[in-house]
mmCIF file of C-alpha atoms and ligand atoms in Angstrom:
data_model
loop_
_atom_site.group_PDB
_atom_site.id
_atom_site.type_symbol
_atom_site.label_atom_id
_atom_site.label_comp_id
_atom_site.label_asym_id
_atom_site.label_seq_id
_atom_site.Cartn_x
_atom_site.Cartn_y
_atom_site.Cartn_z
ATOM 1 C CA UNK C 793 0.000 0.000 0.000
ATOM 2 C CA UNK C 794 1.245 3.469 -0.896
ATOM 3 C CA UNK C 795 0.600 5.933 1.931
ATOM 4 C CA UNK C 796 2.780 8.986 2.259
ATOM 5 C CA UNK C 797 4.494 10.669 -0.705
ATOM 6 C CA UNK C 798 7.649 12.736 -0.089
ATOM 7 C CA UNK C 799 8.710 15.287 -2.686
ATOM 8 C CA UNK C 800 12.226 16.388 -3.613
ATOM 9 C CA UNK C 801 13.018 18.815 -6.407
ATOM 10 C CA UNK C 802 16.305 19.476 -8.249
ATOM 11 C CA UNK C 803 17.062 22.062 -10.914
ATOM 12 C CA UNK C 804 18.898 19.640 -13.174
ATOM 13 C CA UNK C 805 19.597 15.896 -13.089
ATOM 14 C CA UNK C 806 20.626 13.278 -15.649
ATOM 15 C CA UNK C 807 17.380 11.307 -15.334
ATOM 16 C CA UNK C 808 14.930 11.339 -12.428
ATOM 17 C CA UNK C 809 14.568 7.552 -12.864
ATOM 18 C CA UNK C 810 18.327 7.143 -12.378
ATOM 19 C CA UNK C 811 18.294 9.392 -9.291
ATOM 20 C CA UNK C 812 15.546 7.235 -7.737
ATOM 21 C CA UNK C 813 17.475 4.053 -8.551
ATOM 22 C CA UNK C 814 20.574 5.376 -6.805
ATOM 23 C CA UNK C 815 18.531 6.284 -3.731
ATOM 24 C CA UNK C 816 16.762 2.906 -3.721
ATOM 25 C CA UNK C 817 20.112 1.135 -3.723
ATOM 26 C CA UNK C 818 21.084 3.307 -0.728
ATOM 27 C CA UNK C 819 18.077 1.993 1.187
ATOM 28 C CA UNK C 820 15.483 4.702 0.528
ATOM 29 C CA UNK C 821 11.904 3.608 1.181
ATOM 30 C CA UNK C 822 8.605 3.628 -0.688
ATOM 31 C CA UNK C 823 6.998 6.969 -1.528
ATOM 32 C CA UNK C 824 9.986 9.137 -2.474
ATOM 33 C CA UNK C 825 9.349 11.343 -5.522
ATOM 34 C CA UNK C 826 12.204 13.092 -7.300
ATOM 35 C CA UNK C 827 11.319 15.799 -9.816
ATOM 36 C CA UNK C 828 13.604 18.000 -11.858
ATOM 37 C CA UNK C 829 13.446 21.252 -13.777
ATOM 38 C CA UNK C 830 15.548 19.697 -16.501
ATOM 39 C CA UNK C 831 16.975 16.304 -17.436
ATOM 40 C CA UNK C 832 20.233 16.076 -19.310
ATOM 41 C CA UNK C 833 19.736 12.399 -20.184
ATOM 42 C CA UNK C 834 15.965 11.786 -20.075
ATOM 43 C CA UNK C 835 15.139 8.250 -21.180
ATOM 44 C CA UNK C 836 12.281 6.745 -23.124
ATOM 45 C CA UNK C 837 11.727 3.015 -23.505
ATOM 46 C CA UNK C 838 14.256 0.670 -25.132
ATOM 47 C CA UNK C 839 17.083 3.188 -25.319
ATOM 48 C CA UNK C 840 14.996 5.994 -26.816
ATOM 49 C CA UNK C 841 15.445 9.589 -25.769
ATOM 50 C CA UNK C 842 12.949 11.727 -23.858
ATOM 51 C CA UNK C 843 13.104 15.492 -24.433
ATOM 52 C CA UNK C 844 12.724 17.495 -21.234
ATOM 53 C CA UNK C 845 13.839 21.049 -21.904
ATOM 54 C CA UNK C 846 14.542 23.356 -19.016
ATOM 55 C CA UNK C 847 11.518 24.330 -16.897
ATOM 56 C CA UNK C 848 9.030 23.595 -19.665
ATOM 57 C CA UNK C 849 7.987 20.102 -18.740
ATOM 58 C CA UNK C 850 7.530 17.773 -15.794
ATOM 59 C CA UNK C 851 10.090 15.061 -15.161
ATOM 60 C CA UNK C 852 9.133 13.121 -12.069
ATOM 61 C CA UNK C 853 9.784 9.634 -10.690
ATOM 62 C CA UNK C 854 8.386 7.656 -7.773
ATOM 63 C CA UNK C 855 9.985 4.862 -5.795
ATOM 64 C CA UNK C 856 7.911 1.794 -5.039
ATOM 65 C CA UNK C 857 9.882 -0.470 -2.848
ATOM 66 C CA UNK C 858 7.594 -3.346 -2.967
ATOM 67 C CA UNK C 859 8.097 -6.810 -1.840
ATOM 68 C CA UNK C 860 4.355 -6.440 -2.523
ATOM 69 C CA UNK C 861 4.492 -6.433 -6.351
ATOM 70 C CA UNK C 862 4.915 -9.765 -8.148
ATOM 71 C CA UNK C 863 7.183 -9.720 -11.167
ATOM 72 C CA UNK C 864 4.247 -10.458 -13.498
ATOM 73 C CA UNK C 865 2.419 -7.389 -12.202
ATOM 74 C CA UNK C 866 5.222 -4.872 -12.814
ATOM 75 C CA UNK C 867 4.149 -3.939 -16.387
ATOM 76 C CA UNK C 868 0.680 -3.146 -15.032
ATOM 77 C CA UNK C 869 2.208 -0.295 -13.015
ATOM 78 C CA UNK C 870 2.817 1.597 -16.278
ATOM 79 C CA UNK C 871 -0.809 1.140 -17.227
ATOM 80 C CA UNK C 872 -2.085 2.580 -13.941
ATOM 81 C CA UNK C 873 0.398 5.472 -14.144
ATOM 82 C CA UNK C 874 -1.143 6.371 -17.521
ATOM 83 C CA UNK C 875 -4.569 6.405 -15.875
ATOM 84 C CA UNK C 876 -3.229 8.686 -13.140
ATOM 85 C CA UNK C 877 -1.811 11.270 -15.564
ATOM 86 C CA UNK C 878 -5.002 11.309 -17.628
ATOM 87 C CA UNK C 879 -7.095 11.693 -14.487
ATOM 88 C CA UNK C 880 -4.917 14.472 -13.017
ATOM 89 C CA UNK C 881 -4.984 16.575 -16.206
ATOM 90 C CA UNK C 882 -8.726 16.118 -16.453
ATOM 91 C CA UNK C 883 -9.371 17.072 -12.815
ATOM 92 C CA UNK C 884 -7.115 20.144 -12.824
ATOM 93 C CA UNK C 885 -7.755 21.530 -16.274
ATOM 94 C CA UNK C 886 -11.024 20.015 -17.451
ATOM 95 C CA UNK C 887 -9.485 18.613 -20.652
ATOM 96 C CA UNK C 888 -9.774 14.910 -21.400
ATOM 97 C CA UNK C 889 -6.942 12.993 -23.022
ATOM 98 C CA UNK C 890 -6.946 9.408 -24.203
ATOM 99 C CA UNK C 891 -4.551 6.631 -23.275
ATOM 100 C CA UNK C 892 -2.492 5.239 -26.117
ATOM 101 C CA UNK C 893 -1.615 1.811 -24.847
ATOM 102 C CA UNK C 894 0.483 1.251 -22.899
ATOM 103 C CA UNK C 895 2.309 4.372 -21.844
ATOM 104 C CA UNK C 896 1.267 7.546 -23.644
ATOM 105 C CA UNK C 897 -1.446 10.125 -23.061
ATOM 106 C CA UNK C 898 -2.619 11.797 -26.239
ATOM 107 C CA UNK C 899 -4.721 14.828 -27.162
ATOM 108 C CA UNK C 900 -5.992 15.040 -30.733
ATOM 109 C CA UNK C 901 -3.521 12.354 -31.717
ATOM 110 C CA UNK C 902 -0.476 14.026 -30.154
ATOM 111 C CA UNK C 903 1.595 12.830 -27.229
ATOM 112 C CA UNK C 904 1.626 14.930 -24.064
ATOM 113 C CA UNK C 905 3.130 12.380 -21.671
ATOM 114 C CA UNK C 906 5.397 9.345 -21.624
ATOM 115 C CA UNK C 907 5.981 6.819 -18.862
ATOM 116 C CA UNK C 908 8.995 4.624 -18.180
ATOM 117 C CA UNK C 909 8.747 1.936 -15.499
ATOM 118 C CA UNK C 910 11.960 0.230 -14.466
ATOM 119 C CA UNK C 911 12.755 -2.295 -11.764
ATOM 120 C CA UNK C 912 15.543 -4.180 -10.096
ATOM 121 C CA UNK C 913 15.435 -7.726 -8.710
ATOM 122 C CA UNK C 914 17.116 -9.043 -5.582
ATOM 123 C CA UNK C 915 17.183 -12.657 -4.439
ATOM 124 C CA UNK C 916 14.651 -13.663 -7.072
ATOM 125 C CA UNK C 917 12.103 -11.025 -6.053
ATOM 126 C CA UNK C 918 11.184 -7.539 -7.163
ATOM 127 C CA UNK C 919 13.371 -5.285 -5.012
ATOM 128 C CA UNK C 920 12.085 -1.926 -6.169
ATOM 129 C CA UNK C 921 10.145 -0.351 -9.024
ATOM 130 C CA UNK C 922 10.639 3.178 -10.397
ATOM 131 C CA UNK C 923 7.760 4.874 -12.184
ATOM 132 C CA UNK C 924 9.002 7.798 -14.282
ATOM 133 C CA UNK C 925 6.610 10.274 -15.852
ATOM 134 C CA UNK C 926 7.369 13.049 -18.310
ATOM 135 C CA UNK C 927 4.637 15.578 -19.168
ATOM 136 C CA UNK C 928 4.963 18.465 -21.603
ATOM 137 C CA UNK C 929 3.522 21.505 -19.833
ATOM 138 C CA UNK C 930 4.754 24.839 -21.217
ATOM 139 C CA UNK C 931 6.453 23.516 -24.368
ATOM 140 C CA UNK C 932 5.524 25.414 -27.527
ATOM 141 C CA UNK C 933 8.194 24.133 -29.888
ATOM 142 C CA UNK C 934 9.507 20.623 -30.192
ATOM 143 C CA UNK C 935 12.511 19.164 -32.016
ATOM 144 C CA UNK C 936 11.743 18.568 -35.689
ATOM 145 C CA UNK C 937 11.540 14.772 -35.434
ATOM 146 C CA UNK C 938 8.719 14.869 -32.850
ATOM 147 C CA UNK C 939 6.961 18.154 -33.687
ATOM 148 C CA UNK C 940 4.218 16.350 -35.655
ATOM 149 C CA UNK C 941 3.321 14.076 -32.742
ATOM 150 C CA UNK C 942 3.940 16.105 -29.561
ATOM 151 C CA UNK C 943 1.765 18.556 -27.658
ATOM 152 C CA UNK C 944 1.732 20.233 -24.225
ATOM 153 C CA UNK C 945 -0.767 21.214 -21.537
ATOM 154 C CA UNK C 946 -0.522 24.908 -22.497
ATOM 155 C CA UNK C 947 -1.084 24.190 -26.193
ATOM 156 C CA UNK C 948 -4.134 22.080 -25.366
ATOM 157 C CA UNK C 949 -5.532 24.658 -22.921
ATOM 158 C CA UNK C 950 -5.181 27.336 -25.586
ATOM 159 C CA UNK C 951 -7.503 25.340 -27.843
ATOM 160 C CA UNK C 952 -10.173 25.522 -25.142
ATOM 161 C CA UNK C 953 -9.711 29.157 -24.183
ATOM 162 C CA UNK C 954 -13.407 29.882 -24.546
ATOM 163 C CA UNK C 955 -13.991 27.433 -21.686
ATOM 164 C CA UNK C 956 -10.847 28.029 -19.632
ATOM 165 C CA UNK C 957 -9.927 31.668 -20.251
ATOM 166 C CA UNK C 958 -6.177 32.221 -20.295
ATOM 167 C CA UNK C 959 -5.435 29.254 -18.062
ATOM 168 C CA UNK C 960 -1.936 27.761 -18.193
ATOM 169 C CA UNK C 961 -0.484 24.579 -16.781
ATOM 170 C CA UNK C 962 1.380 24.587 -13.488
ATOM 171 C CA UNK C 963 4.187 22.088 -13.060
ATOM 172 C CA UNK C 964 4.295 21.514 -9.296
ATOM 173 C CA UNK C 965 0.507 21.546 -8.957
ATOM 174 C CA UNK C 966 0.169 18.983 -11.753
ATOM 175 C CA UNK C 967 3.000 16.837 -10.381
ATOM 176 C CA UNK C 968 1.245 16.565 -7.008
ATOM 177 C CA UNK C 969 -2.115 15.853 -8.641
ATOM 178 C CA UNK C 970 -0.536 13.063 -10.734
ATOM 179 C CA UNK C 971 0.982 11.290 -7.738
ATOM 180 C CA UNK C 972 -2.215 11.694 -5.694
ATOM 181 C CA UNK C 973 -4.150 10.053 -8.527
ATOM 182 C CA UNK C 974 -1.465 7.407 -8.832
ATOM 183 C CA UNK C 975 -1.813 6.611 -5.128
ATOM 184 C CA UNK C 976 -5.565 6.145 -5.535
ATOM 185 C CA UNK C 977 -5.198 3.769 -8.506
ATOM 186 C CA UNK C 978 -2.160 1.946 -7.103
ATOM 187 C CA UNK C 979 -3.958 1.102 -3.867
ATOM 188 C CA UNK C 980 -6.851 -0.381 -5.828
ATOM 189 C CA UNK C 981 -4.423 -2.288 -8.077
ATOM 190 C CA UNK C 982 -2.360 -3.697 -5.214
ATOM 191 C CA UNK C 983 -5.335 -5.450 -3.641
ATOM 192 C CA UNK C 984 -5.560 -7.885 -6.549
ATOM 193 C CA UNK C 985 -2.241 -7.096 -8.340
ATOM 194 C CA UNK C 986 -4.197 -6.716 -11.523
ATOM 195 C CA UNK C 987 -6.685 -4.487 -13.337
ATOM 196 C CA UNK C 988 -9.861 -6.062 -11.915
ATOM 197 C CA UNK C 989 -10.976 -2.843 -10.224
ATOM 198 C CA UNK C 990 -9.660 -0.483 -12.917
ATOM 199 C CA UNK C 991 -10.151 -2.130 -16.302
ATOM 200 C CA UNK C 992 -13.498 -0.507 -17.011
ATOM 201 C CA UNK C 993 -12.188 3.029 -16.490
ATOM 202 C CA UNK C 994 -9.023 2.313 -18.486
ATOM 203 C CA UNK C 995 -10.963 0.998 -21.472
ATOM 204 C CA UNK C 996 -13.241 4.020 -21.445
ATOM 205 C CA UNK C 997 -10.251 6.168 -22.340
ATOM 206 C CA UNK C 998 -8.362 3.724 -24.543
ATOM 207 C CA UNK C 999 -7.448 5.377 -27.847
ATOM 208 C CA UNK C 1000 -8.007 3.126 -30.844
ATOM 209 C CA UNK C 1001 -10.522 0.866 -29.129
ATOM 210 C CA UNK C 1002 -12.399 -0.924 -31.886
ATOM 211 C CA UNK C 1003 -10.072 0.514 -34.546
ATOM 212 C CA UNK C 1004 -7.499 -0.964 -36.874
ATOM 213 C CA UNK C 1005 -3.937 -0.643 -35.589
ATOM 214 C CA UNK C 1006 -0.533 -1.779 -36.742
ATOM 215 C CA UNK C 1007 1.439 -3.909 -34.292
ATOM 216 C CA UNK C 1008 5.134 -3.253 -34.801
ATOM 217 C CA UNK C 1009 7.323 -5.875 -33.199
ATOM 218 C CA UNK C 1010 11.060 -6.045 -33.750
ATOM 219 C CA UNK C 1011 10.990 -8.553 -36.580
ATOM 220 C CA UNK C 1012 7.472 -8.272 -37.950
ATOM 221 C CA UNK C 1013 4.564 -5.923 -38.301
ATOM 222 C CA UNK C 1014 0.906 -6.695 -38.890
ATOM 223 C CA UNK C 1015 -2.538 -5.160 -38.739
ATOM 224 C CA UNK C 1016 -5.137 -5.970 -36.123
ATOM 225 C CA UNK C 1017 -8.206 -4.520 -34.428
ATOM 226 C CA UNK C 1018 -7.687 -3.241 -30.875
ATOM 227 C CA UNK C 1019 -10.332 -4.701 -28.543
ATOM 228 C CA UNK C 1020 -9.358 -3.745 -24.994
ATOM 229 C CA UNK C 1021 -7.028 -4.893 -22.243
ATOM 230 C CA UNK C 1022 -6.845 -8.045 -20.170
ATOM 231 C CA UNK C 1023 -6.573 -8.142 -16.394
ATOM 232 C CA UNK C 1024 -2.820 -7.620 -16.499
ATOM 233 C CA UNK C 1025 -3.066 -4.570 -18.719
ATOM 234 C CA UNK C 1026 -1.925 -6.390 -21.874
ATOM 235 C CA UNK C 1027 -3.623 -5.313 -25.116
ATOM 236 C CA UNK C 1028 -6.184 -7.674 -26.647
ATOM 237 C CA UNK C 1029 -6.310 -7.529 -30.451
ATOM 238 C CA UNK C 1030 -8.161 -9.395 -33.125
ATOM 239 C CA UNK C 1031 -6.092 -10.682 -36.036
ATOM 240 C CA UNK C 1032 -8.301 -12.117 -38.778
ATOM 241 C CA UNK C 1033 -10.851 -13.389 -36.275
ATOM 242 C CA UNK C 1034 -8.246 -14.752 -33.871
ATOM 243 C CA UNK C 1035 -7.630 -13.127 -30.488
ATOM 244 C CA UNK C 1036 -4.050 -12.259 -29.580
ATOM 245 C CA UNK C 1037 -2.576 -10.778 -26.407
ATOM 246 C CA UNK C 1038 0.094 -8.117 -26.860
ATOM 247 C CA UNK C 1039 2.356 -7.622 -23.865
ATOM 248 C CA UNK C 1040 4.240 -4.429 -23.166
ATOM 249 C CA UNK C 1041 7.843 -4.631 -24.171
ATOM 250 C CA UNK C 1042 9.390 -4.206 -27.512
ATOM 251 C CA UNK C 1043 6.182 -3.610 -29.355
ATOM 252 C CA UNK C 1044 4.690 -0.387 -30.654
ATOM 253 C CA UNK C 1045 1.066 0.034 -31.598
ATOM 254 C CA UNK C 1046 0.301 2.576 -34.281
ATOM 255 C CA UNK C 1047 -2.827 3.747 -35.966
ATOM 256 C CA UNK C 1048 -3.017 2.888 -39.618
ATOM 257 C CA UNK C 1049 -2.700 6.511 -40.708
ATOM 258 C CA UNK C 1050 -0.260 7.916 -38.202
ATOM 259 C CA UNK C 1051 1.136 7.874 -34.722
ATOM 260 C CA UNK C 1052 -2.088 7.189 -32.793
HETATM 261 C C1 BT5 D 785 8.350 7.118 -23.270
HETATM 262 O O1 BT5 D 785 9.104 6.297 -24.034
HETATM 263 O O2 BT5 D 785 7.405 7.766 -23.683
HETATM 264 C C2 BT5 D 785 8.811 7.197 -21.834
HETATM 265 C C3 BT5 D 785 9.205 8.594 -21.406
HETATM 266 C C4 BT5 D 785 9.491 8.661 -19.931
HETATM 267 C C5 BT5 D 785 10.072 9.977 -19.525
HETATM 268 C C6 BT5 D 785 10.186 10.117 -18.036
HETATM 269 S S1 BT5 D 785 10.665 11.733 -17.573
HETATM 270 C C7 BT5 D 785 10.936 11.231 -15.950
HETATM 271 C C8 BT5 D 785 11.609 9.874 -16.056
HETATM 272 N N1 BT5 D 785 13.040 9.994 -16.187
HETATM 273 C C9 BT5 D 785 13.484 9.513 -17.358
HETATM 274 O O3 BT5 D 785 14.684 9.497 -17.736
HETATM 275 N N2 BT5 D 785 12.431 9.037 -18.067
HETATM 276 C C10 BT5 D 785 11.184 9.183 -17.337
HETATM 277 P P1 BT5 D 785 8.743 5.818 -25.517
HETATM 278 O O4 BT5 D 785 7.368 5.247 -25.552
HETATM 279 O O5 BT5 D 785 9.901 4.969 -25.886
HETATM 280 O O6 BT5 D 785 8.737 7.146 -26.349
HETATM 281 C C11 BT5 D 785 9.922 7.830 -26.658
HETATM 282 C C12 BT5 D 785 9.666 8.574 -27.949
HETATM 283 O O7 BT5 D 785 8.774 9.673 -27.707
HETATM 284 C C13 BT5 D 785 10.924 9.209 -28.536
HETATM 285 O O8 BT5 D 785 11.600 8.308 -29.357
HETATM 286 C C14 BT5 D 785 10.342 10.385 -29.323
HETATM 287 O O9 BT5 D 785 9.836 9.950 -30.576
HETATM 288 C C15 BT5 D 785 9.131 10.791 -28.496
HETATM 289 N N3 BT5 D 785 9.429 11.908 -27.569
HETATM 290 C C16 BT5 D 785 10.593 12.243 -26.955
HETATM 291 N N4 BT5 D 785 10.434 13.294 -26.165
HETATM 292 C C17 BT5 D 785 9.138 13.671 -26.266
HETATM 293 C C18 BT5 D 785 8.361 14.709 -25.689
HETATM 294 N N5 BT5 D 785 8.862 15.573 -24.815
HETATM 295 N N6 BT5 D 785 7.051 14.781 -26.043
HETATM 296 C C19 BT5 D 785 6.489 13.907 -26.906
HETATM 297 N N7 BT5 D 785 7.181 12.921 -27.494
HETATM 298 C C20 BT5 D 785 8.490 12.797 -27.175
#
């Protein structure tokens, strides 16, 4: 169970995930959050890079030091973190994103958030888990290679100015709201170590549900229809009438006509 959350903030770090890992190895306990104004080596999944320019975005990581999470349940933590970010943005700003399975939140087909969950084992058990979340907040310009598929809280709020006035995102307020939402979802998840109590809400916001998608694995790529998720948070797809389960890992799911 996740109870108290303790916040630390640094102007600049290599990666907030790596800072949490170092602290976990030094014996730090569950509930520590490290956030940074800037990351010099922000990481995406499988060696990809995460852009976190100075004071424009949120880079924040939480330590779960859980003898309480089974190894099979670790990927589900990413799925509930996505729910938490979606929920926090919706509660604070009244704008509703969708979840692009497994780890992105998207608005109008553009990515506003990425999540990287990492873990370390000790004596055959999960020793600790780090949940790292990056959210674009004040970003207005992105590097050329991601400009077509990235957005930020401020850019999305601007689109709804009639409803919100001149409202802008606020990094520390949003960071706290995200981890409060995460705590709520995590404590539901940990009771069963699966999505039993959360699946319905997740599927409500699942981008591409019922649509054709392209599954891009390392050595092959094929089309399927996205159906929903199973109790572990894996994606259920239909391939020519046959159901297949797609686990997180080295797989990307794309829409047929673009990124989402
Ligand atoms: C992710 O990977 O989306 C996981 C990102 C996790 C970042 C957080 S920040 C706090 C913590 N500390 C870290 O070092 N990491 C975590 P993936 O699904 O592999 O997506 C990476 C891809 O997203 C890149 O290859 C780019 O195409 C794109 N990308 C990079 N920066 C982006 C940004 N700021 N906004 C939108 N897209 C971006």
